[in-house]
mmJSON file of the N, C-alpha and C atoms, coordinates in Angstrom:
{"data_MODEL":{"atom_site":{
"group_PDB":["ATOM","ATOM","ATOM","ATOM","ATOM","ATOM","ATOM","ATOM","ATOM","ATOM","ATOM","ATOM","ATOM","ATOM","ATOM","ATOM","ATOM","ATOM","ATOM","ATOM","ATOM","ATOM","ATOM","ATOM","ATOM","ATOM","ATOM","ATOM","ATOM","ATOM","ATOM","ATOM","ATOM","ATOM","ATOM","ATOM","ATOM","ATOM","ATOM","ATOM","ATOM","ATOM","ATOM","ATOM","ATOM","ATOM","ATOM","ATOM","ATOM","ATOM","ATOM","ATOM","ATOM","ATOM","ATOM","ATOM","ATOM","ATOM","ATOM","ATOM","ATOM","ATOM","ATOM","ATOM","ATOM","ATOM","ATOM","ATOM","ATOM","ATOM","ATOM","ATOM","ATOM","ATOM","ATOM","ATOM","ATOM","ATOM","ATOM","ATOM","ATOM","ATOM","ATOM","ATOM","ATOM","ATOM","ATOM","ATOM","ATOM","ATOM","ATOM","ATOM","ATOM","ATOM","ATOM","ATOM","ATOM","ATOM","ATOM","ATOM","ATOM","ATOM","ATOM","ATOM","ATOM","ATOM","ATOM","ATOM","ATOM","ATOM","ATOM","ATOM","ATOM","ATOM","ATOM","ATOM","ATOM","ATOM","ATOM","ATOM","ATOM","ATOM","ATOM","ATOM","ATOM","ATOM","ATOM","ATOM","ATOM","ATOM","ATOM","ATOM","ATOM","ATOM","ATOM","ATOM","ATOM","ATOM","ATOM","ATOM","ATOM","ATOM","ATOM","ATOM","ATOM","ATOM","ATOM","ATOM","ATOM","ATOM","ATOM","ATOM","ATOM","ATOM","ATOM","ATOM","ATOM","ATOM","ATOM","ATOM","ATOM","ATOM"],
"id":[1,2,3,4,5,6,7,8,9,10,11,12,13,14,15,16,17,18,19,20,21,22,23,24,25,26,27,28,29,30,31,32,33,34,35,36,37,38,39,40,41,42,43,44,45,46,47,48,49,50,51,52,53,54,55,56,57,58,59,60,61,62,63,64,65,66,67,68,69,70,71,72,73,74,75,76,77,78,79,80,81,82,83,84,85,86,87,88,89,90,91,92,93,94,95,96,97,98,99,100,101,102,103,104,105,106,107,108,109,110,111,112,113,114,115,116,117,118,119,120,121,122,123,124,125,126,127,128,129,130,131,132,133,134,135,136,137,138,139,140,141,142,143,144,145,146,147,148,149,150,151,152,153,154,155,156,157,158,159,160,161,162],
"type_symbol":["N","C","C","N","C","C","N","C","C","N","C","C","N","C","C","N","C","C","N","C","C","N","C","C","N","C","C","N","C","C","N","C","C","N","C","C","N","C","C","N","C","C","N","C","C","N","C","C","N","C","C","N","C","C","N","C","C","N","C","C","N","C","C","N","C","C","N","C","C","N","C","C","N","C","C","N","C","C","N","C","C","N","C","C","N","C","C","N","C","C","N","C","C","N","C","C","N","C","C","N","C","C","N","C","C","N","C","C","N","C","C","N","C","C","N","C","C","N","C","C","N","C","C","N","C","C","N","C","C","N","C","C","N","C","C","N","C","C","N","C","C","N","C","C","N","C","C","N","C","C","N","C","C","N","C","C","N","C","C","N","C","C"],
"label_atom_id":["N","CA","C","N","CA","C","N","CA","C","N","CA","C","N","CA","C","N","CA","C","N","CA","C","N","CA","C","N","CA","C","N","CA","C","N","CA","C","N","CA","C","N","CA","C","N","CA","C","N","CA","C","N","CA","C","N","CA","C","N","CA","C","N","CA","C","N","CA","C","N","CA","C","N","CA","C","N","CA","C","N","CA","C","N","CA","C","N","CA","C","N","CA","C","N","CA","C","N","CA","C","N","CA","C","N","CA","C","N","CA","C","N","CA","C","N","CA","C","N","CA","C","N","CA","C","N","CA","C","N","CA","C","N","CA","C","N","CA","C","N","CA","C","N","CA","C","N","CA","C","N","CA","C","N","CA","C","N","CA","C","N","CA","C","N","CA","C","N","CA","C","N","CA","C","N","CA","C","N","CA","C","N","CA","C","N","CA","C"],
"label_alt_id":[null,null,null,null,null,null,null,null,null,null,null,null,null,null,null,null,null,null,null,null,null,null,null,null,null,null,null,null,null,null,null,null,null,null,null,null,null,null,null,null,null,null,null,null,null,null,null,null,null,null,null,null,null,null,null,null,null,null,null,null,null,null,null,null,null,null,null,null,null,null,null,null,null,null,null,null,null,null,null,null,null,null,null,null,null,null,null,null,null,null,null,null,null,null,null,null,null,null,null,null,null,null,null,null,null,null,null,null,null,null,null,null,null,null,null,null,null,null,null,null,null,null,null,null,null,null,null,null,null,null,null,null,null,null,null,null,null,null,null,null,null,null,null,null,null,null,null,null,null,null,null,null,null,null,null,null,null,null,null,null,null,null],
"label_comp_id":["UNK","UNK","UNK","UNK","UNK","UNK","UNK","UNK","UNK","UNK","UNK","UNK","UNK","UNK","UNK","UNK","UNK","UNK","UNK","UNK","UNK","UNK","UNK","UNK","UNK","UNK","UNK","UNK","UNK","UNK","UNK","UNK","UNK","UNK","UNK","UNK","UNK","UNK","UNK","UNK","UNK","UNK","UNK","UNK","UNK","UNK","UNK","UNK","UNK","UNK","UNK","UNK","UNK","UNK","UNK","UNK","UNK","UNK","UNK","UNK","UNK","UNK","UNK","UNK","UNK","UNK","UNK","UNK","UNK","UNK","UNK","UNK","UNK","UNK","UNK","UNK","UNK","UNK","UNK","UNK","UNK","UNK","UNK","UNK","UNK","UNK","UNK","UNK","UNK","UNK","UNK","UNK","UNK","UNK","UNK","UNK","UNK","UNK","UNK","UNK","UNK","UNK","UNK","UNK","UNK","UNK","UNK","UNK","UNK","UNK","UNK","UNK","UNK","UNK","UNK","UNK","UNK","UNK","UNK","UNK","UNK","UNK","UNK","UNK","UNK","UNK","UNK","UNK","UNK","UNK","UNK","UNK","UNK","UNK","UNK","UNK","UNK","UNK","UNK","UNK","UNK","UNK","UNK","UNK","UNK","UNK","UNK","UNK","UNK","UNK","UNK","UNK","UNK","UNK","UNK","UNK","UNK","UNK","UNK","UNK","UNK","UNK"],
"label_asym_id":["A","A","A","A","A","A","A","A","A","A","A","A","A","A","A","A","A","A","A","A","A","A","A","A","A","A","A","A","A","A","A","A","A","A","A","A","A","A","A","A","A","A","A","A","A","A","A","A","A","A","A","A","A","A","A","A","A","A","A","A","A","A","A","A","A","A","A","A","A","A","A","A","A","A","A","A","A","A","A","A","A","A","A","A","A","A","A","A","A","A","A","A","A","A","A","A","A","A","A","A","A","A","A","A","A","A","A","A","A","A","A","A","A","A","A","A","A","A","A","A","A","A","A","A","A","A","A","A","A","A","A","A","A","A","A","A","A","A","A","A","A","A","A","A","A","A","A","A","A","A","A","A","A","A","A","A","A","A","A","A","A","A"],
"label_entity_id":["1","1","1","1","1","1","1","1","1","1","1","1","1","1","1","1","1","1","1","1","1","1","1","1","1","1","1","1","1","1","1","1","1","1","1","1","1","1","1","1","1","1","1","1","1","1","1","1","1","1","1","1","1","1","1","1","1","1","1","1","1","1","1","1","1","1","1","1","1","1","1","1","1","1","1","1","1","1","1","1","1","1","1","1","1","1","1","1","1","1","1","1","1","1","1","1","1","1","1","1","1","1","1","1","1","1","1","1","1","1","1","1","1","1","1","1","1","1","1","1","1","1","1","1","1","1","1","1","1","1","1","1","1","1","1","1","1","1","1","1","1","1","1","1","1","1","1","1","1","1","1","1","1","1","1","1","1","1","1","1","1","1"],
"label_seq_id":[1,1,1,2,2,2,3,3,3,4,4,4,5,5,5,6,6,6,7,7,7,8,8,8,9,9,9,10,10,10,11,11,11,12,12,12,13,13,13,14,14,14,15,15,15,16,16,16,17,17,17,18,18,18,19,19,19,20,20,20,21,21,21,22,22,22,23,23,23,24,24,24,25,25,25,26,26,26,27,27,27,28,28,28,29,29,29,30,30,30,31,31,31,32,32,32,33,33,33,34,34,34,35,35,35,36,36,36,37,37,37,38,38,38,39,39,39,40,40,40,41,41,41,42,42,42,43,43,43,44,44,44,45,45,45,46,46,46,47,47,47,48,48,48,49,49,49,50,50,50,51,51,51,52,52,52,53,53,53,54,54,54],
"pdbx_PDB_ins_code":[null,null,null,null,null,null,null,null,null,null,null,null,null,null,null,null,null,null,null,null,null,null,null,null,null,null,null,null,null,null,null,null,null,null,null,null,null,null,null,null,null,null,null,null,null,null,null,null,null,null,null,null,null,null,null,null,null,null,null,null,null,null,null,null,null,null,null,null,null,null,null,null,null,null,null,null,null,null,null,null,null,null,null,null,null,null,null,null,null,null,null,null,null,null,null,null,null,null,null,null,null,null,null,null,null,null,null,null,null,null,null,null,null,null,null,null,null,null,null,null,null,null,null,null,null,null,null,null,null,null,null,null,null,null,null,null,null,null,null,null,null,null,null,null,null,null,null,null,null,null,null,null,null,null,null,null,null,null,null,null,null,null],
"Cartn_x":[0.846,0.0,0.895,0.755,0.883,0.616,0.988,0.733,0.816,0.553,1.25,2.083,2.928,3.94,2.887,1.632,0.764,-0.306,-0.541,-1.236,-0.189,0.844,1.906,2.342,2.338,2.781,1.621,0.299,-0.859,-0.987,-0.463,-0.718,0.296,1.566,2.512,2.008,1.526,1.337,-0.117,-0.672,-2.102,-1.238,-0.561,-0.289,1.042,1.712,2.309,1.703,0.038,-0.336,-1.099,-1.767,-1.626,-1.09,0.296,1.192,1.584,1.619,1.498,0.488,-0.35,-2.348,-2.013,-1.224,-1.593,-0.426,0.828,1.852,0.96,0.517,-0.118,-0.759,-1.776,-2.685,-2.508,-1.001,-0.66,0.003,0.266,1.682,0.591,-0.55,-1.517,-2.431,-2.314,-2.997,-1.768,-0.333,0.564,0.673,0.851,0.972,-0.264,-1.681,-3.126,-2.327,-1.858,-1.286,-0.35,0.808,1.652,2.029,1.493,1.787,3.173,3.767,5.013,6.157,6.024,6.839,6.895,5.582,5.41,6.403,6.467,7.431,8.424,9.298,10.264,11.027,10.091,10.376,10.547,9.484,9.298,11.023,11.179,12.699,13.879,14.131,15.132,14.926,14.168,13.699,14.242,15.108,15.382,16.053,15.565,16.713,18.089,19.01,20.577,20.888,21.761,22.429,23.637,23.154,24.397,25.865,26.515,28.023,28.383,28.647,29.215,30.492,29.948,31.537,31.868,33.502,34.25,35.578],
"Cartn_y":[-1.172,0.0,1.239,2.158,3.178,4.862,5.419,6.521,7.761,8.636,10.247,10.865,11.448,11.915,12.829,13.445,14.301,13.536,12.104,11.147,10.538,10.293,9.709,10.964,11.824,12.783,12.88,13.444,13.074,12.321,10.803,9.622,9.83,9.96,10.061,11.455,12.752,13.276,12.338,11.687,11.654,10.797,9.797,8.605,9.009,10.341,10.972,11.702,12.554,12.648,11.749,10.731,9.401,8.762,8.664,8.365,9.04,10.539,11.71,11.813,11.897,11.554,10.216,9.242,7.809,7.881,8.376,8.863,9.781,10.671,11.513,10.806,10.043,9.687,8.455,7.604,6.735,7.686,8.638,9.647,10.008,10.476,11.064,10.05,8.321,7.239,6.978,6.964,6.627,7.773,8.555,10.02,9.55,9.113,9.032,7.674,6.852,5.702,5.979,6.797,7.068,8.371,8.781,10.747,11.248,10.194,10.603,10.354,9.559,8.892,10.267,10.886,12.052,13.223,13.79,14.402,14.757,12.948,12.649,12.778,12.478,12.53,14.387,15.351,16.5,16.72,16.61,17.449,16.494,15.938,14.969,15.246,15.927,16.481,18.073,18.478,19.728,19.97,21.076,21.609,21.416,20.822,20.994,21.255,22.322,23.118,22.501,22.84,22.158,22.968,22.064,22.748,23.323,24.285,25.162,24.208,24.324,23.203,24.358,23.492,24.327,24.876],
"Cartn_z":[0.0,0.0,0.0,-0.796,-1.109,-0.807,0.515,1.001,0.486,0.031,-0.725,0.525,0.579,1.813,2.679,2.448,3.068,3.914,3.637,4.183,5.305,4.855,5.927,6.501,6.847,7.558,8.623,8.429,9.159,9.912,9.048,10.207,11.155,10.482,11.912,12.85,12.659,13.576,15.148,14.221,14.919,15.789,15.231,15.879,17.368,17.143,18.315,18.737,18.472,19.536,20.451,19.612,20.517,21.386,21.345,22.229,23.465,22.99,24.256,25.009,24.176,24.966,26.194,25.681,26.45,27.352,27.058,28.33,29.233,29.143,30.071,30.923,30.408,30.955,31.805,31.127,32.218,33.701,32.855,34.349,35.455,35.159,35.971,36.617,36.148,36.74,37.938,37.311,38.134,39.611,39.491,40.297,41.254,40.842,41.968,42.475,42.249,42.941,44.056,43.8,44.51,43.954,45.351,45.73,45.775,46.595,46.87,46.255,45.134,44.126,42.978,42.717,42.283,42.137,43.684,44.397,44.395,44.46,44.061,42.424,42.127,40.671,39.997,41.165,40.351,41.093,41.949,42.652,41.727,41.195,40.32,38.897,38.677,37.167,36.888,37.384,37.183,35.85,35.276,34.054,34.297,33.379,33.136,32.113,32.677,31.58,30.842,29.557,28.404,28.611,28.476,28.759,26.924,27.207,25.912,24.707,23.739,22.778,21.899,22.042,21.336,22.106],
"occupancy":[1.0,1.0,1.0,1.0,1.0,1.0,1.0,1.0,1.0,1.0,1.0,1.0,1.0,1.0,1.0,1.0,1.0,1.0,1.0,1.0,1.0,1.0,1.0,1.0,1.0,1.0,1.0,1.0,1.0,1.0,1.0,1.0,1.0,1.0,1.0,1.0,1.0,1.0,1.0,1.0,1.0,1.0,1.0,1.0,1.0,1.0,1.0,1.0,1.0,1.0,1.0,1.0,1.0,1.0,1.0,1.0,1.0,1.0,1.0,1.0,1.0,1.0,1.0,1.0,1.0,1.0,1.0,1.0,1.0,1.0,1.0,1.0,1.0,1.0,1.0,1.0,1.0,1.0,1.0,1.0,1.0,1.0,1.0,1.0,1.0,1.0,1.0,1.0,1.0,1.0,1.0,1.0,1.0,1.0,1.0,1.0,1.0,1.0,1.0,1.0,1.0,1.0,1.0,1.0,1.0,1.0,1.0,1.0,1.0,1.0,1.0,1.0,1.0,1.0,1.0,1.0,1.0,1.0,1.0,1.0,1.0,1.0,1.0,1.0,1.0,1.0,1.0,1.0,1.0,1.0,1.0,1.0,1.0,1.0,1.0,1.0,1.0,1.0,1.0,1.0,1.0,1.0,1.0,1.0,1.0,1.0,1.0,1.0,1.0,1.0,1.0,1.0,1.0,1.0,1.0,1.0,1.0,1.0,1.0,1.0,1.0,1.0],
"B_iso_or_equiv":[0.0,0.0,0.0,0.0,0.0,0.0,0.0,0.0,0.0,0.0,0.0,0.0,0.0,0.0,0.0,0.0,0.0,0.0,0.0,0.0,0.0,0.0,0.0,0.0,0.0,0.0,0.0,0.0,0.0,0.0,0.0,0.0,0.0,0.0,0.0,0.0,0.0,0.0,0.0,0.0,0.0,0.0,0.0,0.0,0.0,0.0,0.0,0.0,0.0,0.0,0.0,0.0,0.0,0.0,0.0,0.0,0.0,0.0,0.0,0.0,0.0,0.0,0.0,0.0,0.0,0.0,0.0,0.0,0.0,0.0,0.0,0.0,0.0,0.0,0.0,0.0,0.0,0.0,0.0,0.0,0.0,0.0,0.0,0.0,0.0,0.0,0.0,0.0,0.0,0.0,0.0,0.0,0.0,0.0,0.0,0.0,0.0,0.0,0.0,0.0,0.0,0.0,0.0,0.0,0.0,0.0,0.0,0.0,0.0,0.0,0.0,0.0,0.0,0.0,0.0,0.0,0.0,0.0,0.0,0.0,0.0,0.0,0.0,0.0,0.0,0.0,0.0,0.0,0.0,0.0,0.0,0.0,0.0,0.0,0.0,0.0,0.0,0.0,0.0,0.0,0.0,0.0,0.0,0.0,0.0,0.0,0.0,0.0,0.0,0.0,0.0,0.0,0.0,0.0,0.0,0.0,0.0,0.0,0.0,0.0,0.0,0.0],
"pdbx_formal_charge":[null,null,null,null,null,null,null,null,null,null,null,null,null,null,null,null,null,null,null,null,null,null,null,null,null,null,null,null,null,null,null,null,null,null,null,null,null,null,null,null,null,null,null,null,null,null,null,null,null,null,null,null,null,null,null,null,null,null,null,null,null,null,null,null,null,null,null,null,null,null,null,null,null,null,null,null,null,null,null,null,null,null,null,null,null,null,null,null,null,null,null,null,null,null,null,null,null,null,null,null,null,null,null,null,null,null,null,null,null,null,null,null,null,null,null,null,null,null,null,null,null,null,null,null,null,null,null,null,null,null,null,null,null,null,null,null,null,null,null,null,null,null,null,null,null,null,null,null,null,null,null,null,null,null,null,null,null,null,null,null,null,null],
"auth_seq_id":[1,1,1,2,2,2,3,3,3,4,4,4,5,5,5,6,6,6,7,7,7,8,8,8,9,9,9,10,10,10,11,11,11,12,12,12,13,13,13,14,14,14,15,15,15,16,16,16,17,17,17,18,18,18,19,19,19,20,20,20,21,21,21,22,22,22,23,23,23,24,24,24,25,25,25,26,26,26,27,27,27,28,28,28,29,29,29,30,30,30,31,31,31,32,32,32,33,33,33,34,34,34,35,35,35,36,36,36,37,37,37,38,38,38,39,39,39,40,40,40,41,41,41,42,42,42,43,43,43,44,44,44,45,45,45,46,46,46,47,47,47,48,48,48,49,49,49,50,50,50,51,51,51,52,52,52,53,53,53,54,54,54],
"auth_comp_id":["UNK","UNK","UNK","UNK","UNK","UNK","UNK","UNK","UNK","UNK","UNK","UNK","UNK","UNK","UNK","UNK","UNK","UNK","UNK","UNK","UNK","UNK","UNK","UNK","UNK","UNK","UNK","UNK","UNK","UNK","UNK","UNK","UNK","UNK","UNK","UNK","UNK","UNK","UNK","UNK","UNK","UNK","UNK","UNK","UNK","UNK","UNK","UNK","UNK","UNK","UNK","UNK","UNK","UNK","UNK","UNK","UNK","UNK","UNK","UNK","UNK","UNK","UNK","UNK","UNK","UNK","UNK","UNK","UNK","UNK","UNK","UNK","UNK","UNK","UNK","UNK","UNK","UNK","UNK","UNK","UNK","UNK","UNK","UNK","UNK","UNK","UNK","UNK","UNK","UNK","UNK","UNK","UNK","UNK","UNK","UNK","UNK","UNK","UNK","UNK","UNK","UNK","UNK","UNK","UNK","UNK","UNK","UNK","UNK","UNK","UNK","UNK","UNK","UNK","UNK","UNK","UNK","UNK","UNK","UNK","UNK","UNK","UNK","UNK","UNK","UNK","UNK","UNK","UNK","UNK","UNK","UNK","UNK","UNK","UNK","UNK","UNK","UNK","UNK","UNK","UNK","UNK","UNK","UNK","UNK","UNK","UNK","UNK","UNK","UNK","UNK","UNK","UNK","UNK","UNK","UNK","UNK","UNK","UNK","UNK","UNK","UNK"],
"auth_asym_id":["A","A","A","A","A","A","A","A","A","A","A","A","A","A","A","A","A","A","A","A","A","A","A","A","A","A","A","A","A","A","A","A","A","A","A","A","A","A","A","A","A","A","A","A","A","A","A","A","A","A","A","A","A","A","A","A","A","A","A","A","A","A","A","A","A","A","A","A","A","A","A","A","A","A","A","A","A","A","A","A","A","A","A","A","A","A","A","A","A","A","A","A","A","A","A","A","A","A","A","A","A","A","A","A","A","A","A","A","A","A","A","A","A","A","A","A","A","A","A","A","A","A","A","A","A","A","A","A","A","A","A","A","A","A","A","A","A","A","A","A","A","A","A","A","A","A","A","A","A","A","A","A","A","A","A","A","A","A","A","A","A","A"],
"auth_atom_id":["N","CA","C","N","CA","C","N","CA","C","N","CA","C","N","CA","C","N","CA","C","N","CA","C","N","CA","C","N","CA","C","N","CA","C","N","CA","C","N","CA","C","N","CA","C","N","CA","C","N","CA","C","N","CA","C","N","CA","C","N","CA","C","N","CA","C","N","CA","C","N","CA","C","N","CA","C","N","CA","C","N","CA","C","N","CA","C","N","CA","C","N","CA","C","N","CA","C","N","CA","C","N","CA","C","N","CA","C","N","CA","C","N","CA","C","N","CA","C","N","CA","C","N","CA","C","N","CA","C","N","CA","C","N","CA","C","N","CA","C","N","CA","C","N","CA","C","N","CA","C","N","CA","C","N","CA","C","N","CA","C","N","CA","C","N","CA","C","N","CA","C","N","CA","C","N","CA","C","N","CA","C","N","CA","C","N","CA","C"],
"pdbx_PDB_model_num":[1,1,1,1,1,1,1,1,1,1,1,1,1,1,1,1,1,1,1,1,1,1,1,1,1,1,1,1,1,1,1,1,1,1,1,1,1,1,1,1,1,1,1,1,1,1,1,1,1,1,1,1,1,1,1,1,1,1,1,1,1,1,1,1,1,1,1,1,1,1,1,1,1,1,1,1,1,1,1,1,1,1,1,1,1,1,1,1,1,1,1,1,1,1,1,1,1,1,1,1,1,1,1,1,1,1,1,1,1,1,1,1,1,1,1,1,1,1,1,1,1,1,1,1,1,1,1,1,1,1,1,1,1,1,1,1,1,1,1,1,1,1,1,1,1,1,1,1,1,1,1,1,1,1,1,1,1,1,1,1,1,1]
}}}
């Protein structure tokens, strides 16, 4: 089967927001399970800064 690049582009968007839709929605089932695992996770998630090249 045979896609035009504007049909396969579509599908791949729908199909990653699919995937983001269903990460979310597992993160926010996981988080009502355990509060404090949550927590943990937000303080260990901090921005790091890229070291400069060159």
């Amino acid at each position: 089967m045979v896609f035009d690049l504007r049909t396969e582009a579509e599908m791949r968007l729908f199909s990653e927001k699919t995937a983001r839709e269903l990460a979310m929605k597992k993160q926010r089932e996981e988080g009502v399970e355990s509060e404090g695992t949550a927590t943990a996770t937000a303080q260990t998630s901090a921005p790091v800064a890229a070291e400069p090249v060159g």
